[in-house]
Short mmCIF file of N, CA and C and ligand atoms in Angstrom, two decimals:
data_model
loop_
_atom_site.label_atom_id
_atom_site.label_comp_id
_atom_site.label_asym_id
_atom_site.label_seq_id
_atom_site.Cartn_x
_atom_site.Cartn_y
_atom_site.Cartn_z
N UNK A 147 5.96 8.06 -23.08
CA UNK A 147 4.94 7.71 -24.08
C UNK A 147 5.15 6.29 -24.59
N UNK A 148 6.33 5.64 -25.31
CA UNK A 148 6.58 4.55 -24.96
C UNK A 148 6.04 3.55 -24.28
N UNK A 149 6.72 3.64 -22.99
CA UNK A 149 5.94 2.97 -21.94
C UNK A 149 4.61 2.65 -21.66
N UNK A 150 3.69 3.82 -22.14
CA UNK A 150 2.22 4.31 -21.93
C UNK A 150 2.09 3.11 -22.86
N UNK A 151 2.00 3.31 -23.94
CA UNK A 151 1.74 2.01 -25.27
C UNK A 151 2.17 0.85 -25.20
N UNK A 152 3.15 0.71 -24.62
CA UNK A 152 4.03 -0.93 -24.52
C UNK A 152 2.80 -1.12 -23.29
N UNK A 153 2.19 -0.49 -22.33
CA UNK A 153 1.47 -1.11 -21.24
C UNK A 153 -0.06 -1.67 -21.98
N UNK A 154 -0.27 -0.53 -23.00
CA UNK A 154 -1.66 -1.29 -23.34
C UNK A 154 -1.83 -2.14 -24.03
N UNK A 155 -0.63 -2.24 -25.01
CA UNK A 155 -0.39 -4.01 -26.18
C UNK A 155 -0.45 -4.98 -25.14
N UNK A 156 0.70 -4.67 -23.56
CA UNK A 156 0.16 -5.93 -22.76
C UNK A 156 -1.44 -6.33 -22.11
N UNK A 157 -1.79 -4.86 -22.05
CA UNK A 157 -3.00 -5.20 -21.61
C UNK A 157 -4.20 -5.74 -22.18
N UNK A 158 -3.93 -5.56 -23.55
CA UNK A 158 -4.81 -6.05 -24.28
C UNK A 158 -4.75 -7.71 -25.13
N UNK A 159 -3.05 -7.96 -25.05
CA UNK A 159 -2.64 -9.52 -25.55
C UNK A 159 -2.65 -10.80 -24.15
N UNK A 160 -3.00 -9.94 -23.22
CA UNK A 160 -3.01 -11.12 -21.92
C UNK A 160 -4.44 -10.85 -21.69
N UNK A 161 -4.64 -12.24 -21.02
CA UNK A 161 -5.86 -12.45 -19.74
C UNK A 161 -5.39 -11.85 -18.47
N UNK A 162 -6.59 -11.46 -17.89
CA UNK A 162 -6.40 -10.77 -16.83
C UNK A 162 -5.61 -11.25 -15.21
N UNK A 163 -5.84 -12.79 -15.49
CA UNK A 163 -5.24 -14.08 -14.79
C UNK A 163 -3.98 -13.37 -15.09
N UNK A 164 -2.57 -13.82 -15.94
CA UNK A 164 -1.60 -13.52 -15.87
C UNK A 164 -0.87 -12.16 -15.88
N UNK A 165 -1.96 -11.13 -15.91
CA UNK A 165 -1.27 -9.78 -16.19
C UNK A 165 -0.54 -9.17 -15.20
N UNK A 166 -0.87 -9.76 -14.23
CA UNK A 166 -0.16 -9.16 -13.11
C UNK A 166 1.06 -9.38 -12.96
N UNK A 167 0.65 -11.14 -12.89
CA UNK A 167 2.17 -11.55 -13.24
C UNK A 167 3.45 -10.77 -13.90
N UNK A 168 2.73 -10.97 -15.05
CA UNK A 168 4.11 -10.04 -16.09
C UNK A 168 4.19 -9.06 -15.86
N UNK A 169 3.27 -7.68 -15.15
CA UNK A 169 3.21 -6.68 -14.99
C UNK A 169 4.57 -6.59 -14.15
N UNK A 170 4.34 -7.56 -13.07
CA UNK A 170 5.28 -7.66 -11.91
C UNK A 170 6.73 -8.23 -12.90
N UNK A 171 6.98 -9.45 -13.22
CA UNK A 171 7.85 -9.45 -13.37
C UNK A 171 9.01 -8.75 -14.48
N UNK A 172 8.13 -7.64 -15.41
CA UNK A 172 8.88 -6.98 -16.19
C UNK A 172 8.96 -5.50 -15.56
N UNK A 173 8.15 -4.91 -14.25
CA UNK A 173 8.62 -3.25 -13.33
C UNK A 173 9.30 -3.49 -11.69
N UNK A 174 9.20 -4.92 -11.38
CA UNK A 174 9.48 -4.71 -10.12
C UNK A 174 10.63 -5.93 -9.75
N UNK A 175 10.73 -7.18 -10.54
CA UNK A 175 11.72 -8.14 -10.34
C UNK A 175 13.23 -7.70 -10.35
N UNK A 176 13.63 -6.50 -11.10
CA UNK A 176 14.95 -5.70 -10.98
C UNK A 176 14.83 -5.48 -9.60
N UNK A 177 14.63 -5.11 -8.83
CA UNK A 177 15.14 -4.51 -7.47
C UNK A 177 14.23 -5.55 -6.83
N UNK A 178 12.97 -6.27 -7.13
CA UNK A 178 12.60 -6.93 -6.08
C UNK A 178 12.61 -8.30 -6.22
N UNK A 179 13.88 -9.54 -5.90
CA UNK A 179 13.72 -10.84 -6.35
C UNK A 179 12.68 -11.76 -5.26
N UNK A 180 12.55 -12.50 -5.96
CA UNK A 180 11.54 -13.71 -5.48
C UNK A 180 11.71 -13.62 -4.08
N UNK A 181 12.95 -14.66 -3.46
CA UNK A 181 13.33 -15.11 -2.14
C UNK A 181 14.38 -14.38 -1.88
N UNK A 182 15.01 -13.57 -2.40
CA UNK A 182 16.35 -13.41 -1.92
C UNK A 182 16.73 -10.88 -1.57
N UNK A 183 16.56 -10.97 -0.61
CA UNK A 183 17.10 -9.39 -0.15
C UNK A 183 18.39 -9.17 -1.18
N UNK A 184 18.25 -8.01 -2.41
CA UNK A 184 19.25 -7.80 -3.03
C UNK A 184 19.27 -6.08 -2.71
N UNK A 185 18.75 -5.31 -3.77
CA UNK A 185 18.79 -3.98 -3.36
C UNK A 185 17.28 -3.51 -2.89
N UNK A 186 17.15 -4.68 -2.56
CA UNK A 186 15.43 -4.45 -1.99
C UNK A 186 15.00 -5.32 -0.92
N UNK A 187 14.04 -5.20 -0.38
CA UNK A 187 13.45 -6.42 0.62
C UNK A 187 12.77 -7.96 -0.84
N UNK A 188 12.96 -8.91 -0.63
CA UNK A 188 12.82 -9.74 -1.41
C UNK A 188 11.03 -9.95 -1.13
N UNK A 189 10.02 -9.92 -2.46
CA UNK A 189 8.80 -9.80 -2.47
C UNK A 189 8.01 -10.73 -1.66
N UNK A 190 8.74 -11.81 -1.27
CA UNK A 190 7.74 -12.91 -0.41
C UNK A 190 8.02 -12.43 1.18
N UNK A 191 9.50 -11.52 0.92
CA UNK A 191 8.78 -10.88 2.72
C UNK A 191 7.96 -9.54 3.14
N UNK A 192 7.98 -8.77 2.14
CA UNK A 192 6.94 -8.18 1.30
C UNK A 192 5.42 -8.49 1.42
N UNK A 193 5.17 -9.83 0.96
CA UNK A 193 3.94 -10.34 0.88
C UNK A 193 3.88 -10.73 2.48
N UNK A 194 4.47 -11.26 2.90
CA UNK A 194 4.23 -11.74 4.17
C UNK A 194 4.18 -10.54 5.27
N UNK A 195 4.61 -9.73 5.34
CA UNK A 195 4.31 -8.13 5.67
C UNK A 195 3.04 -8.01 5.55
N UNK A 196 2.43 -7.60 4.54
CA UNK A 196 1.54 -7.19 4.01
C UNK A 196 0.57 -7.84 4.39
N UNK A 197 0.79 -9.14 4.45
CA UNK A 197 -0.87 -10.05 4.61
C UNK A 197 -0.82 -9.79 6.35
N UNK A 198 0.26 -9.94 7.18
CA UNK A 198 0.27 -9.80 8.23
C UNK A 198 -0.59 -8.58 8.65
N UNK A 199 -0.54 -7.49 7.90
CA UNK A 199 -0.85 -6.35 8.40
C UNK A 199 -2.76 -6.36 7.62
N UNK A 200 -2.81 -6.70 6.38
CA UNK A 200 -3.59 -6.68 5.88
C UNK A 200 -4.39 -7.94 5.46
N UNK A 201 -4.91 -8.37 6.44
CA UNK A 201 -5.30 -10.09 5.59
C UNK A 201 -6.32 -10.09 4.57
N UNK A 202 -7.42 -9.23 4.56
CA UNK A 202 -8.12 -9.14 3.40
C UNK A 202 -7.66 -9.02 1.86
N UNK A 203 -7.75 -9.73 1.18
CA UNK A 203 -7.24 -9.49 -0.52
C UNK A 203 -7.83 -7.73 -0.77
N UNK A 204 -8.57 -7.31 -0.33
CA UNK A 204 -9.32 -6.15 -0.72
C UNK A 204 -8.57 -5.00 0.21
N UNK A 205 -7.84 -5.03 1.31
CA UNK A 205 -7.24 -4.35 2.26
C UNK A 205 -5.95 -3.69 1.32
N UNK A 206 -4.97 -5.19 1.33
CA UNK A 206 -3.84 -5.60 0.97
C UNK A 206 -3.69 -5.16 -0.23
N UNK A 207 -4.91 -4.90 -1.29
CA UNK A 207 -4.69 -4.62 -2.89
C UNK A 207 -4.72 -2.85 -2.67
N UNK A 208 -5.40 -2.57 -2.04
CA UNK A 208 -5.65 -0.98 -1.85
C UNK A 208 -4.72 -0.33 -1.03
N UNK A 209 -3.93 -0.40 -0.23
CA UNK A 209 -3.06 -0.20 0.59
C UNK A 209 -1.35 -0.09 -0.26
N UNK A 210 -1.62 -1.32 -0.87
CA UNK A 210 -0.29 -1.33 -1.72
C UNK A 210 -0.05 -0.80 -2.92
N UNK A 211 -1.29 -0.96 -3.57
CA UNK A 211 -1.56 0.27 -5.11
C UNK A 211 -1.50 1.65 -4.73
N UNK A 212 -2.17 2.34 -3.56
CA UNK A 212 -1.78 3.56 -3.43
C UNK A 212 -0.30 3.63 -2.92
N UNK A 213 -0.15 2.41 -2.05
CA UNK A 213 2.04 2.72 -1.49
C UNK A 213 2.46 3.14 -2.87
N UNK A 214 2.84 2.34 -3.42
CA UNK A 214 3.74 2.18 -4.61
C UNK A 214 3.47 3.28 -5.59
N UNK A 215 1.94 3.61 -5.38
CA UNK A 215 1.97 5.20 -6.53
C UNK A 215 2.75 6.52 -6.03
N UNK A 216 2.47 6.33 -4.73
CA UNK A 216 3.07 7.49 -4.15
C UNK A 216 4.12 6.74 -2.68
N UNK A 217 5.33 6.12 -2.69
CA UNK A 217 5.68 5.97 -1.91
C UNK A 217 6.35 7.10 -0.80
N UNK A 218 5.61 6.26 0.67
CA UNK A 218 5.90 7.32 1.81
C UNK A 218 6.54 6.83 2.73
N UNK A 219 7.26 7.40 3.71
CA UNK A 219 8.38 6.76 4.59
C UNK A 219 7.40 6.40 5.62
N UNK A 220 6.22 7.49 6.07
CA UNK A 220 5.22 7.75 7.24
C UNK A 220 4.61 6.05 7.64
N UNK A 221 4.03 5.81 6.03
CA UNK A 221 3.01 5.04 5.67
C UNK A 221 3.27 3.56 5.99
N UNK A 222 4.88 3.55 5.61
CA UNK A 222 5.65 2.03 5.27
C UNK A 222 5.38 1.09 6.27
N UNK A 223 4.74 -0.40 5.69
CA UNK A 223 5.02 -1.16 6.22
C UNK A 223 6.25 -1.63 7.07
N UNK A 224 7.64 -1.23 6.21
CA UNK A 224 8.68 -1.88 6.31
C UNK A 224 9.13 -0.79 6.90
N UNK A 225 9.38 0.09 7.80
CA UNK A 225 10.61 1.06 7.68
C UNK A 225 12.03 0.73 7.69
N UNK A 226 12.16 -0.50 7.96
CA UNK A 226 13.95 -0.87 8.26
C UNK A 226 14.03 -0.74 7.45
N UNK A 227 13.02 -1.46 6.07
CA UNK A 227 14.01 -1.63 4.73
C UNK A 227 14.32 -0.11 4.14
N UNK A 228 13.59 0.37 4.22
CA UNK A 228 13.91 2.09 3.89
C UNK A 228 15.39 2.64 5.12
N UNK A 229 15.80 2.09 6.05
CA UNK A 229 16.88 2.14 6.30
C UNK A 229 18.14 1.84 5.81
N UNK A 230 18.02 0.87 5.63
CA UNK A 230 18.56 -0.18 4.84
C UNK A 230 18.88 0.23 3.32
N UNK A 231 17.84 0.41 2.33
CA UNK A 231 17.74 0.61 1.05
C UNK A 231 17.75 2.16 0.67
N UNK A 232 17.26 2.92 1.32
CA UNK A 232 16.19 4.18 1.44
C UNK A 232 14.95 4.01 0.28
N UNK A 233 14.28 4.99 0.55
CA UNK A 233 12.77 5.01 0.11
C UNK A 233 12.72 4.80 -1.72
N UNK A 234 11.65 3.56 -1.92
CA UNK A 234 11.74 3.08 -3.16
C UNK A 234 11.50 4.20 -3.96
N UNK A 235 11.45 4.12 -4.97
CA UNK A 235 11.29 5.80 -5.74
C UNK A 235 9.79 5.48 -6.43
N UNK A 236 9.55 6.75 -7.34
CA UNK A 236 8.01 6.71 -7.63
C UNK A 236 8.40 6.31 -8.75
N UNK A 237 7.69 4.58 -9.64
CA UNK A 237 7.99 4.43 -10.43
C UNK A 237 6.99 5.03 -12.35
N UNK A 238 5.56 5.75 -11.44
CA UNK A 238 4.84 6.66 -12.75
C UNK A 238 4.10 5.76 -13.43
N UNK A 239 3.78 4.25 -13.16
CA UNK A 239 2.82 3.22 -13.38
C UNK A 239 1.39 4.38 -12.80
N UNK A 240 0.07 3.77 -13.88
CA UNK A 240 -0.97 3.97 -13.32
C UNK A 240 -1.71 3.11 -12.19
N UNK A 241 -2.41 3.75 -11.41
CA UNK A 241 -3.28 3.08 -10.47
C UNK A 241 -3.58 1.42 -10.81
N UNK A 242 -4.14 1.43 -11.79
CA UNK A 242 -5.30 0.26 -12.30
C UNK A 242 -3.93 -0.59 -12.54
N UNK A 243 -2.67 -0.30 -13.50
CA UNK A 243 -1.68 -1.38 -13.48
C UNK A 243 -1.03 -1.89 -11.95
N UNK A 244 -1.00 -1.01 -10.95
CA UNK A 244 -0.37 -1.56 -9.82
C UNK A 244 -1.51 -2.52 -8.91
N UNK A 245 -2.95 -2.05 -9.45
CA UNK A 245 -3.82 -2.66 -8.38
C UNK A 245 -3.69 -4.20 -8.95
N UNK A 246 -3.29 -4.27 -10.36
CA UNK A 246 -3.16 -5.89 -10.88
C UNK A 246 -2.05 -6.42 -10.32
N UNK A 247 -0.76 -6.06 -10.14
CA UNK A 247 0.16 -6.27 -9.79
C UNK A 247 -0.13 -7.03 -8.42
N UNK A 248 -0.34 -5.89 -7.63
CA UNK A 248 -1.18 -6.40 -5.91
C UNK A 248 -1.91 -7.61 -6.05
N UNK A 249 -3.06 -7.74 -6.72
CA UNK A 249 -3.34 -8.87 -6.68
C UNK A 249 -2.81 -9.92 -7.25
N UNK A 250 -2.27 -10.22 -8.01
CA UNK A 250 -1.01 -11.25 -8.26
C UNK A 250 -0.36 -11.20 -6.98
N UNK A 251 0.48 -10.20 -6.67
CA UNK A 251 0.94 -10.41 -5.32
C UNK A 251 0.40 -10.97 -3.99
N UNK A 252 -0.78 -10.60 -4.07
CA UNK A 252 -1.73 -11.37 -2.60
C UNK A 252 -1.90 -12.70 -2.94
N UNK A 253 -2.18 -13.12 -4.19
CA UNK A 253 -2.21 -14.72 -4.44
C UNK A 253 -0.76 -15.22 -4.33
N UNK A 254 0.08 -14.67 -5.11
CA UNK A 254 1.06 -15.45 -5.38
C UNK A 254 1.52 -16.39 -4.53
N UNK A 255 2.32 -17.71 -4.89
CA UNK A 255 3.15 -19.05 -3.92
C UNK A 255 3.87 -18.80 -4.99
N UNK A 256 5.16 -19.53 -4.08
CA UNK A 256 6.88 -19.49 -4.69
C UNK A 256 7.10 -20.70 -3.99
N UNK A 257 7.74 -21.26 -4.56
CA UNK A 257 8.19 -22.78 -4.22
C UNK A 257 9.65 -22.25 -3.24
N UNK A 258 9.87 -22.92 -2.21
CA UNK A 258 11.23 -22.61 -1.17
C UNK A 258 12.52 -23.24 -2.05
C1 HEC J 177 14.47 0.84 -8.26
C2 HEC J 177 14.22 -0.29 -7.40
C3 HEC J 177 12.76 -0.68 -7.12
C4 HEC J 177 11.79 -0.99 -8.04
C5 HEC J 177 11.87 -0.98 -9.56
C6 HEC J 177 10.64 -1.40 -7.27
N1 HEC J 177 10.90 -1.30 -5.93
FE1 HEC J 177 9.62 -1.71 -4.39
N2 HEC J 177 11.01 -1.16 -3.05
C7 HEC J 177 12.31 -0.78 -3.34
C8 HEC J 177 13.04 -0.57 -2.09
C9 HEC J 177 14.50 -0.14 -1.97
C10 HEC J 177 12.13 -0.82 -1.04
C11 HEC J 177 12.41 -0.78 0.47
C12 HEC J 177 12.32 0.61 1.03
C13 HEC J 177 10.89 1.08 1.14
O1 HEC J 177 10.04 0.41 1.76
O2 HEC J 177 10.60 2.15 0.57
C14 HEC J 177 10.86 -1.18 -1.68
C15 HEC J 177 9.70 -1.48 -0.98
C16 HEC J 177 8.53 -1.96 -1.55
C17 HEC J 177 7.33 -2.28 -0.82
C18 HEC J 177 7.16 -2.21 0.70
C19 HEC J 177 6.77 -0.81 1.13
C20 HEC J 177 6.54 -0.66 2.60
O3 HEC J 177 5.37 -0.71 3.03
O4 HEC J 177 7.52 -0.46 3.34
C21 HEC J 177 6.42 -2.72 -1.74
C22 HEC J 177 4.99 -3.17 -1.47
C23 HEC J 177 7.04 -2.66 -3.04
N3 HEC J 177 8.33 -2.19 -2.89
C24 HEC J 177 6.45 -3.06 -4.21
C25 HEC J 177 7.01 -2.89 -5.47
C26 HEC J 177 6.34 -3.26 -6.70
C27 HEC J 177 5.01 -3.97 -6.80
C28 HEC J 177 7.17 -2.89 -7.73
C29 HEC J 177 6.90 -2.96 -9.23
C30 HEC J 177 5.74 -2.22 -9.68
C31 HEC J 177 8.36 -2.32 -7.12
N4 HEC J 177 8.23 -2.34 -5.75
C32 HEC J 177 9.45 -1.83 -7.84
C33 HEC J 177 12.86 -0.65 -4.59
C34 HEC J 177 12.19 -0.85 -5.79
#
């Protein structure tokens, strides 16, 4: 319940431009860093996955909002990393917050 409320003060004190952003970097930057494989695949190979498989912004946003609601081993882009890591867990975010997330993610650049 918490959580539920801390999501809508953000949703309602940001523009829709940065929400993703923060969405992302305050549920998924713990296990998923910028450039670097820690206890996760690092998000820009992630993104680069993803666009590979999905180049449409509209593909790529729908594909990854339903992964992440319900992650599946079947489904995965990545399976090594689920070798590697095993299967990310379900983190109980709603739909509509992960589909913002995604799109931040399909835009996003990171400087090397
Ligand atoms: C507790 C750690 C953890 C958190 C928090 C986490 N992830 Fe993950 N995630 C993983 C691990 C481990 C993998 C690699 C194994 C897999 O693919 O399931 C992964 C894989 C992924 C994948 C690739 C799935 C595929 O197709 O193989 C995506 C996309 C992803 N995470 C997005 C996110 C987003 C967005 C968030 C924040 C909302 C997030 N993750 C939060 C651990 C985490």
């Amino acid at each position: 319940m918490k959580r539920f409320f801390g999501l809508i003060f953000i949703t309602t004190t940001l523009s829709a431009s940065n929400l993703g952003e923060t969405l992302f970097q305050g549920n998924c930057v713990t296990c998923h860093a910028i450039q670097k494989a820690n206890s996760a695949p690092s998000i820009q190979a992630i993104q680069t996955r993803y666009k590979e498989k999905f180049p449409t912004k509209e593909d790529f946003v729908s594909f990854m909002a339903q992964w992440i609601l319900k992650p599946n081993a079947k489904t995965a882009l990545m399976p090594e990393a689920i070798a590697q890591y095993e299967l990310m867990p379900i983190l109980g975010y709603d739909k509509e917050s992960l589909e913002e997330i995604a799109r931040y993610l399909y835009d996003a650049t990171w400087q090397p």
